[in-house]
CSV table of C-alpha atoms in Angstrom, one decimal:
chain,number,residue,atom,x,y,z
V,100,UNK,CA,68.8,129.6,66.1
V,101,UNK,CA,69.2,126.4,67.6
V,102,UNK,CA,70.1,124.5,64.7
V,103,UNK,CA,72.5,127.4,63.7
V,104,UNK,CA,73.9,126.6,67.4
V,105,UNK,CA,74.3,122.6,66.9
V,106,UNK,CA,75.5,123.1,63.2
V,107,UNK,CA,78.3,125.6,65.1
V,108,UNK,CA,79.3,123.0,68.0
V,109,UNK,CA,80.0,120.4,64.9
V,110,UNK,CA,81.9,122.8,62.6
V,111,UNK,CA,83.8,123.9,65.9
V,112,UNK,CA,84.7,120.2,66.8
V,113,UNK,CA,85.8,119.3,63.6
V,114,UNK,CA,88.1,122.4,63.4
V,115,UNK,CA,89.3,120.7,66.6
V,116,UNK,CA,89.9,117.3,65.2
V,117,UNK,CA,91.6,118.7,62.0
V,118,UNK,CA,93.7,121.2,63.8
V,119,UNK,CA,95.5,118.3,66.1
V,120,UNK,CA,95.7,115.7,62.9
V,121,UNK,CA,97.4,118.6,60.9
V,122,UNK,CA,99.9,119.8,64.3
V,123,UNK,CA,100.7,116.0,64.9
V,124,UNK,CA,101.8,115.2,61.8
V,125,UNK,CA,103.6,118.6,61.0
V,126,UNK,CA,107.2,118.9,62.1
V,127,UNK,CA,110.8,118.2,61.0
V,128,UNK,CA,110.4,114.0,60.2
V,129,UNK,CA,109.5,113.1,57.2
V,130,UNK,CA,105.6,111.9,58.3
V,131,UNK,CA,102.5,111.8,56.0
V,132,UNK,CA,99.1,113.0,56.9
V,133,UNK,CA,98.1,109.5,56.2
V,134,UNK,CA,100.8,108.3,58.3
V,135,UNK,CA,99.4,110.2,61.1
V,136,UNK,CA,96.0,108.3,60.5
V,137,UNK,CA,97.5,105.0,60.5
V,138,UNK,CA,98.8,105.3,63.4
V,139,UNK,CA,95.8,107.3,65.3
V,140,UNK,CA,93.3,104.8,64.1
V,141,UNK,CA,95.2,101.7,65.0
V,142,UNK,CA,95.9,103.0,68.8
V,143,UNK,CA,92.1,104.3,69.0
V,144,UNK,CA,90.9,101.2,67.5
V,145,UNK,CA,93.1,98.4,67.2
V,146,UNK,CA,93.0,99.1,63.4
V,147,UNK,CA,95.2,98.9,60.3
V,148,UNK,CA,98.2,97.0,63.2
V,149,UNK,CA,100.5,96.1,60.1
V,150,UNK,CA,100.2,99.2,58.4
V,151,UNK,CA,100.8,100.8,61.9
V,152,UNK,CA,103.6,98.5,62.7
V,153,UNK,CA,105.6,99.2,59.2
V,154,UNK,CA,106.1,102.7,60.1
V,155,UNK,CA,108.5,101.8,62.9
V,156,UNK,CA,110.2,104.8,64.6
V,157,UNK,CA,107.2,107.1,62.9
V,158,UNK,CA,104.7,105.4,64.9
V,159,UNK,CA,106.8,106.5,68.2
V,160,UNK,CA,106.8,109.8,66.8
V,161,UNK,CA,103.7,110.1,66.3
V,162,UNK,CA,101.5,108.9,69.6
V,163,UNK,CA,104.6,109.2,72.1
V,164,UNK,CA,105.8,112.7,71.2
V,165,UNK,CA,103.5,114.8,68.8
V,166,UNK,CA,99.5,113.7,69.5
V,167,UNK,CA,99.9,114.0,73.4
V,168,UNK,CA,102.0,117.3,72.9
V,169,UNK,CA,99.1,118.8,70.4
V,170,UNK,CA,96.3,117.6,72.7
V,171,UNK,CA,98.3,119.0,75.6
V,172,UNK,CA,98.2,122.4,73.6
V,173,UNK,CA,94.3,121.9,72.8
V,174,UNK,CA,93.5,121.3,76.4
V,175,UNK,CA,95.6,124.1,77.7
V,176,UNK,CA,94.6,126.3,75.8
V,177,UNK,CA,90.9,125.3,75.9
V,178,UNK,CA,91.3,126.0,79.9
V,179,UNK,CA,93.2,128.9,79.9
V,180,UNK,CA,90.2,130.7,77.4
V,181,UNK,CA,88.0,128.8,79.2
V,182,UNK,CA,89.2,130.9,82.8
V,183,UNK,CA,89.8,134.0,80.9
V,184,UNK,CA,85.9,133.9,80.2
V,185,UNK,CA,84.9,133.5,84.0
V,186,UNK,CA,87.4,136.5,85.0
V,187,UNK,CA,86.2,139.1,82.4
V,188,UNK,CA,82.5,138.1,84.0
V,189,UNK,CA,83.5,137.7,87.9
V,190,UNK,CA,85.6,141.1,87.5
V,191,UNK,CA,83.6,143.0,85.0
V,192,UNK,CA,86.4,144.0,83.1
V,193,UNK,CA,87.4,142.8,79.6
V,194,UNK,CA,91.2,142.9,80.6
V,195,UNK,CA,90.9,140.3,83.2
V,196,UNK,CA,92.9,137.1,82.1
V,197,UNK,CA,93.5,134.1,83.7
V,198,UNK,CA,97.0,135.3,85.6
V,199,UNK,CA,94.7,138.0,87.2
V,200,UNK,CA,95.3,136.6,90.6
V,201,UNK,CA,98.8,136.2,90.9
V,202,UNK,CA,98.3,132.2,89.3
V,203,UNK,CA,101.5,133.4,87.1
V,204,UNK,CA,104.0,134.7,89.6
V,205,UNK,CA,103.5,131.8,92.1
V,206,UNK,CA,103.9,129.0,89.4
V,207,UNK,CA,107.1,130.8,88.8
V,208,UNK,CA,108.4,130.8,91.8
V,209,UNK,CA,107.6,127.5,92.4
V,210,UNK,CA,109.5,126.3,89.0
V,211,UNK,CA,112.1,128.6,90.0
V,212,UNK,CA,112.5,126.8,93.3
V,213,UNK,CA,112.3,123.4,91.7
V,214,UNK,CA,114.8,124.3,89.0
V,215,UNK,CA,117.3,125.6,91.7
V,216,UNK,CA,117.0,122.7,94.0
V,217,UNK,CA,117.0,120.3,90.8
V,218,UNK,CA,115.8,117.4,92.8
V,219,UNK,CA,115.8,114.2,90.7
V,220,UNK,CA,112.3,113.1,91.1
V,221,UNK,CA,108.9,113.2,90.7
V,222,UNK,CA,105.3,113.0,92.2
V,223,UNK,CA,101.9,112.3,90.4
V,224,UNK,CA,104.0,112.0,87.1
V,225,UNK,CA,104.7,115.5,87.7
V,226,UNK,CA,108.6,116.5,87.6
V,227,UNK,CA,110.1,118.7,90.3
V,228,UNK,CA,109.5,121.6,88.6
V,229,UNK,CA,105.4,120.8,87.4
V,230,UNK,CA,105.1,119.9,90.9
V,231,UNK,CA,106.5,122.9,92.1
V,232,UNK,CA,104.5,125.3,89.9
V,233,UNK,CA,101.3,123.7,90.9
V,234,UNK,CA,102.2,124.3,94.9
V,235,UNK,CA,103.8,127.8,94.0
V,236,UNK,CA,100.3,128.6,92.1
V,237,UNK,CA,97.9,127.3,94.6
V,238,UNK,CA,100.3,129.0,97.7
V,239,UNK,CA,99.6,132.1,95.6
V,240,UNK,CA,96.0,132.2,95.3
V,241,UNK,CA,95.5,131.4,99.0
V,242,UNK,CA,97.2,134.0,100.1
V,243,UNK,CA,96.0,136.7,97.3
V,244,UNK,CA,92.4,135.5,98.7
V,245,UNK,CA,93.0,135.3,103.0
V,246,UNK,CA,94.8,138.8,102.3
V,247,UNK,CA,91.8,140.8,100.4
V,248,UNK,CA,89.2,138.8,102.5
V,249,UNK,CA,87.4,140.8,104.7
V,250,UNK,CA,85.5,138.8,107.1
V,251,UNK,CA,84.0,136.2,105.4
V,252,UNK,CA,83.9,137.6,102.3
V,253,UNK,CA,86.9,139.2,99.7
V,254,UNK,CA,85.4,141.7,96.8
V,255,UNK,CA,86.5,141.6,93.4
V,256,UNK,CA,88.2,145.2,94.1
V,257,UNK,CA,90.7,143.5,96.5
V,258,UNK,CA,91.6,140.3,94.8
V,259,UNK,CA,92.5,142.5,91.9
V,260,UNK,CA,94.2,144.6,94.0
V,261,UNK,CA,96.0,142.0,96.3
V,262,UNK,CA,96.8,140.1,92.6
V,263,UNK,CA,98.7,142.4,91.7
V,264,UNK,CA,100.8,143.2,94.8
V,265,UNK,CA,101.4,139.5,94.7
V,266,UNK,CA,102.5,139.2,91.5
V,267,UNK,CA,104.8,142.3,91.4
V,268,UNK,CA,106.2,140.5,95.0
V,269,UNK,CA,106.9,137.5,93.5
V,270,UNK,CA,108.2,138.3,90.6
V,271,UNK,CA,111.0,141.0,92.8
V,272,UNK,CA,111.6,137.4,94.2
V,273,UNK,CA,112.0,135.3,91.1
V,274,UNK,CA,114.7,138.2,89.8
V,275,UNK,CA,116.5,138.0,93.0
V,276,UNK,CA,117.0,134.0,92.4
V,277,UNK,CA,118.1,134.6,88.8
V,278,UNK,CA,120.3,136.7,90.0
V,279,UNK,CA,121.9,134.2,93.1
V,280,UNK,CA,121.7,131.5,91.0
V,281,UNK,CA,123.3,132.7,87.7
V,282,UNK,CA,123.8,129.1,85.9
V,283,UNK,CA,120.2,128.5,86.3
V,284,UNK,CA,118.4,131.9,85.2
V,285,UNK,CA,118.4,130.9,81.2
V,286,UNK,CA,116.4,127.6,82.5
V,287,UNK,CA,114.5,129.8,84.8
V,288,UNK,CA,113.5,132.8,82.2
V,289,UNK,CA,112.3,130.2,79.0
V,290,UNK,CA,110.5,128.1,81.4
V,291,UNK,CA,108.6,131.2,82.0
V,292,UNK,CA,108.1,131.9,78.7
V,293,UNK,CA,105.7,128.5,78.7
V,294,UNK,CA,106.3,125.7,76.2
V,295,UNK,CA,105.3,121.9,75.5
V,296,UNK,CA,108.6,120.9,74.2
V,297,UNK,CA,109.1,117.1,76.1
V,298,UNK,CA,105.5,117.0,77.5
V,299,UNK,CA,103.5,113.4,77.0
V,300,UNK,CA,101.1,111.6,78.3
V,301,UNK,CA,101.5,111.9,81.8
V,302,UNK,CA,101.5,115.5,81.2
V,303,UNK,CA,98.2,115.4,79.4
V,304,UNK,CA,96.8,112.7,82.2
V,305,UNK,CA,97.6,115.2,85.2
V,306,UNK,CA,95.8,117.8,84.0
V,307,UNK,CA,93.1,116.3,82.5
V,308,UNK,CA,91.1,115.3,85.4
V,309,UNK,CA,91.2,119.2,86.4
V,310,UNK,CA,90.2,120.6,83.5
V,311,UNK,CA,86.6,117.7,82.5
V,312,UNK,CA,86.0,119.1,86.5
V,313,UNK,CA,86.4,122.5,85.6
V,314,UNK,CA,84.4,122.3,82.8
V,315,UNK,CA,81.4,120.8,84.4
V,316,UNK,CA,81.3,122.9,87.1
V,317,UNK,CA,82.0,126.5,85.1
V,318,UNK,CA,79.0,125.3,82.8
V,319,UNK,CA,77.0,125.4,85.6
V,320,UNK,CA,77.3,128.4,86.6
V,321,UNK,CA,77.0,129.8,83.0
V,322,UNK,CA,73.1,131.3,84.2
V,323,UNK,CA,75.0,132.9,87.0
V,324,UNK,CA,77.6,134.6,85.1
V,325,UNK,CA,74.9,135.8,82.9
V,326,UNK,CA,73.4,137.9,86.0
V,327,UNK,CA,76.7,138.5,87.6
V,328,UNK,CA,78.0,140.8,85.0
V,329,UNK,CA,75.3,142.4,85.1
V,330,UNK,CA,76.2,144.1,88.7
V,331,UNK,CA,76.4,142.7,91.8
V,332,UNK,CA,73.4,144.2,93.3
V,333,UNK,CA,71.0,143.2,90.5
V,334,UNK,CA,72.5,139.7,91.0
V,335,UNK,CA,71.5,139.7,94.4
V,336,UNK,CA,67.7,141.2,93.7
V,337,UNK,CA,67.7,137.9,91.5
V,338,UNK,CA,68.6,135.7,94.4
V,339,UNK,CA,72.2,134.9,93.8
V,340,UNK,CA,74.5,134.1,96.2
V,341,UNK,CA,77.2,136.5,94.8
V,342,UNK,CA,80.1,136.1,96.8
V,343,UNK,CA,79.4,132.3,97.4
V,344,UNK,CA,79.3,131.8,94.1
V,345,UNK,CA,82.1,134.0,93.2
V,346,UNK,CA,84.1,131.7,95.8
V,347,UNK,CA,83.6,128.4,94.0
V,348,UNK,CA,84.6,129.6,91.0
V,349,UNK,CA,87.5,131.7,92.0
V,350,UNK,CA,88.4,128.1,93.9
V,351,UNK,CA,87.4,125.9,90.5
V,352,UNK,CA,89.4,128.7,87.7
V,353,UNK,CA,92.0,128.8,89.9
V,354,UNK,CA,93.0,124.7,90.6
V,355,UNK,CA,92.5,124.5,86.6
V,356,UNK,CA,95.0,126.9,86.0
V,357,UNK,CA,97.9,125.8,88.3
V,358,UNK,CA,97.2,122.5,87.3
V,359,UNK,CA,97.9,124.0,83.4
V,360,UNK,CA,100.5,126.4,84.0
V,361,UNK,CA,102.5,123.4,86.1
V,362,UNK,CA,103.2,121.4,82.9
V,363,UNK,CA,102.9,124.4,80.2
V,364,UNK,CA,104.9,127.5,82.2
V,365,UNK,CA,103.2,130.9,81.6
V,366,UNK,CA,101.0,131.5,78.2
V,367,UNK,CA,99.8,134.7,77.9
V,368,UNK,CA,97.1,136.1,75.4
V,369,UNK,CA,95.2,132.8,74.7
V,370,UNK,CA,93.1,133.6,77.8
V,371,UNK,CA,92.3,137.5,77.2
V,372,UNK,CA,91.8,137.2,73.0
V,373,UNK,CA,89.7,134.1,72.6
V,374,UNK,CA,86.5,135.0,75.0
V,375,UNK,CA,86.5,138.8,73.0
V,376,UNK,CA,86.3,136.6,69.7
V,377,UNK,CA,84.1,134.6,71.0
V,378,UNK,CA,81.8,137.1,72.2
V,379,UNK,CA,81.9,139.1,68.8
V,380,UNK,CA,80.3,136.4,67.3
V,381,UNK,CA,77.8,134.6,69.7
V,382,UNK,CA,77.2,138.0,71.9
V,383,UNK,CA,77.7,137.7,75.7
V,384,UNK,CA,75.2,134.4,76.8
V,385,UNK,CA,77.9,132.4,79.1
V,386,UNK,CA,76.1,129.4,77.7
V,387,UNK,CA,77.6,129.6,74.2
V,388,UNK,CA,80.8,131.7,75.5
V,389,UNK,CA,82.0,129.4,77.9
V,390,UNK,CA,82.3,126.2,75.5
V,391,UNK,CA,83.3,128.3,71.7
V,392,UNK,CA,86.0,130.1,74.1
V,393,UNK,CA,87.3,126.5,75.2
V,394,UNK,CA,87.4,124.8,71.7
V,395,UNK,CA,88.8,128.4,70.3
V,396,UNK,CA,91.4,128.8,73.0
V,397,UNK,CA,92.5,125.3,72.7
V,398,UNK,CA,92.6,125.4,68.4
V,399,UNK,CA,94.6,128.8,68.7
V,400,UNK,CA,97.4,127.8,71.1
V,401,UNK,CA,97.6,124.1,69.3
V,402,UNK,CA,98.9,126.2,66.3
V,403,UNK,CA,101.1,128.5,68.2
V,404,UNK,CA,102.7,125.2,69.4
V,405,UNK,CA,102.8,124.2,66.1
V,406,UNK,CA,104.8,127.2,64.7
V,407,UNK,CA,107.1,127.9,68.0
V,408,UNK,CA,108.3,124.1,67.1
V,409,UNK,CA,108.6,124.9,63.0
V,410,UNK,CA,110.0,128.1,62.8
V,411,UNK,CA,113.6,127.7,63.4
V,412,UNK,CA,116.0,124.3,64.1
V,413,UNK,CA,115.6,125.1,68.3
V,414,UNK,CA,112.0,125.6,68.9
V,415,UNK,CA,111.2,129.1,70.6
V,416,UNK,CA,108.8,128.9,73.3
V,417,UNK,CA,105.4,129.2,72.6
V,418,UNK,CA,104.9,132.2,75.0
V,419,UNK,CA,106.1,134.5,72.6
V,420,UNK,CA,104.4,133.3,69.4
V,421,UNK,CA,101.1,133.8,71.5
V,422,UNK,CA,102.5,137.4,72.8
V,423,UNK,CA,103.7,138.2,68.9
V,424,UNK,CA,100.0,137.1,67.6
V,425,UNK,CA,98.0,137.7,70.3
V,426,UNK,CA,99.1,141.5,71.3
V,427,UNK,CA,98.4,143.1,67.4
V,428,UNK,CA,95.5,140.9,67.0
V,429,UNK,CA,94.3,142.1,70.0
V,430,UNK,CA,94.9,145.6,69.5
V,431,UNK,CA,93.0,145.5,65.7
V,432,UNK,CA,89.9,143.9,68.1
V,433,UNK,CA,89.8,147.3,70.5
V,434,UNK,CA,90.1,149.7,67.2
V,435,UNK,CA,87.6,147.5,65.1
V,436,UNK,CA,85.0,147.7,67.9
V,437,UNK,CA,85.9,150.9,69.3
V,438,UNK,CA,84.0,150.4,72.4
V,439,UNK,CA,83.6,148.1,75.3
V,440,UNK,CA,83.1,144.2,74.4
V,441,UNK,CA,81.3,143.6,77.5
């Protein structure tokens, strides 16, 4: 079993490494595979310079705009399965997605705020309207958590609860603003749609650091979740901390996803289809879950990017390739299975 494991982590990662090499070099300029590997080797390793060099404009194309784009839609993706996982366990449901806390709705008011004022600047390499988002998302969960807390503590019954309230508030709001601020609301309504179209490497740089944290500390806890969905009291007979644990990972989930949905907008599905994959084929150990939903979010949403950029002259944003996929597929899982996942 444990061979069958490492063999799966390798296979996984080079899925990983073939996905981005294919969705770097794919697109409307006339670049090679072997272009893309020319120039990829020569940045990584100081390779192949005049090969690299003799591609001229192509070699901008390629490690300015397209790899840090694709690795931005790897590690977003990654994340966002990656949170989905942690929900569907904290909440012991198997709709629970990443957005579950009103994350969504206060990134988009933020963005909408930033694209109204249209302030000309920018802060941690983060534009107005990234750096917005983040502050609208965090603002969001702090208030979806001090509202449903009771005491010292805030159940999993009333975060849900308070999520939503918050999110159908917000979004009353973000209407509202379209509607004042008529010249803005097409900017407004794709940028909540969520796309990668002008991202780079500060993009990928700002978010980074969030999600390697994220990832170390949601591992951790893997054992925990394991328990956790089992029932809160039974976690607790097993002396676990529930709502202290709950807390730091509510706190961990939800600093990855505004940092995410900052520089990407709002990208539904990835989050709620890639941990019921997952789980089909690995069963329900958080251990296995947690990193095959991260590599399988992150593969899934790179080729979503790929197509919303391919299909047609202006790209579409990716929001609704994942929506178009993600919603049938989604719907075949619940009538294949015909039971709970979890």
């Amino acid at each position: 079993m444990k061979k069958r494991w490492i063999a799966a982590v390798i296979f996984s990662l080079l899925c990983v490494a073939a996905v981005i090499l294919v969705c770097t070099f794919f697109g409307a300029a006339d670049i090679t595979i072997k272009d893309t590997l020319i120039v990829l080797t020569n940045k990584m390793t100081g390779l192949l310079e005049t090969e690299a060099d003799a591609l001229g404009a192509k070699n901008t194309i390629i490690w300015d705009l397209r790899f840090p784009r694709s690795l931005l839609a790897f590690l977003v993706g990654g994340a966002l399965a990656l949170c989905g996982g942690v929900y569907q366990a904290i909440f012991k449901n198997p709709m629970a997605d990443p957005f579950v806390l009103g994350i969504s709705s206060g990134a988009a008011f933020g963005a909408t705020i930033g694209i109204i004022l249209a302030i000309p600047a920018s802060f941690l390499g983060l534009n107005t309207i990234s750096f917005f988002a983040f502050g609208g998302a965090i603002l969001a969960i702090f208030f979806v958590y001090n509202i449903a807390k009771v005491g010292k503590q805030a159940n999993t019954t009333s975060l849900l609860l308070c999520g939503i309230a918050v999110n159908q508030l917000l979004t009353a709001v973000i209407s509202f603003a379209m509607l004042l601020s008529a010249n803005q609301m097409k900017k407004i309504y794709f940028w909540t749609l969520g796309s990668f179209s002008s991202k780079g490497w500060d993009h990928v740089f700002n978010v980074l650091p969030y999600i390697i944290i994220g990832l170390i500390v949601i591992f951790l806890f893997a054992k925990e979740l394991d328990i956790i969905v089992l029932g809160d009291e039974t976690a607790i007979r097993f002396g676990i901390d529930v709502e202290k644990n709950k807390r730091i990972l509510f706190i961990v989930t939800s600093l990855v996803m505004a940092a995410c949905v900052s520089v990407s907008g709002i990208i539904g599905f990835v989050g709620l289809v890639s941990p019921h994959i997952v789980r089909l084929v690995w069963g329900p150990a958080h251990k296995k879950l947690l990193p095959m939903s991260f590599l399988l979010g992150g593969i899934v949403l790179c080729i979503c990017d790929t197509i919303s950029r391919s299909i047609i002259a202006s790209e579409i944003p990716v929001g609704i390739v994942t929506a178009i996929i993600g919603a049938p597929f989604f719907i075949y899982l619940l009538r294949a299975k015909n039971t709970e996942v979890l």
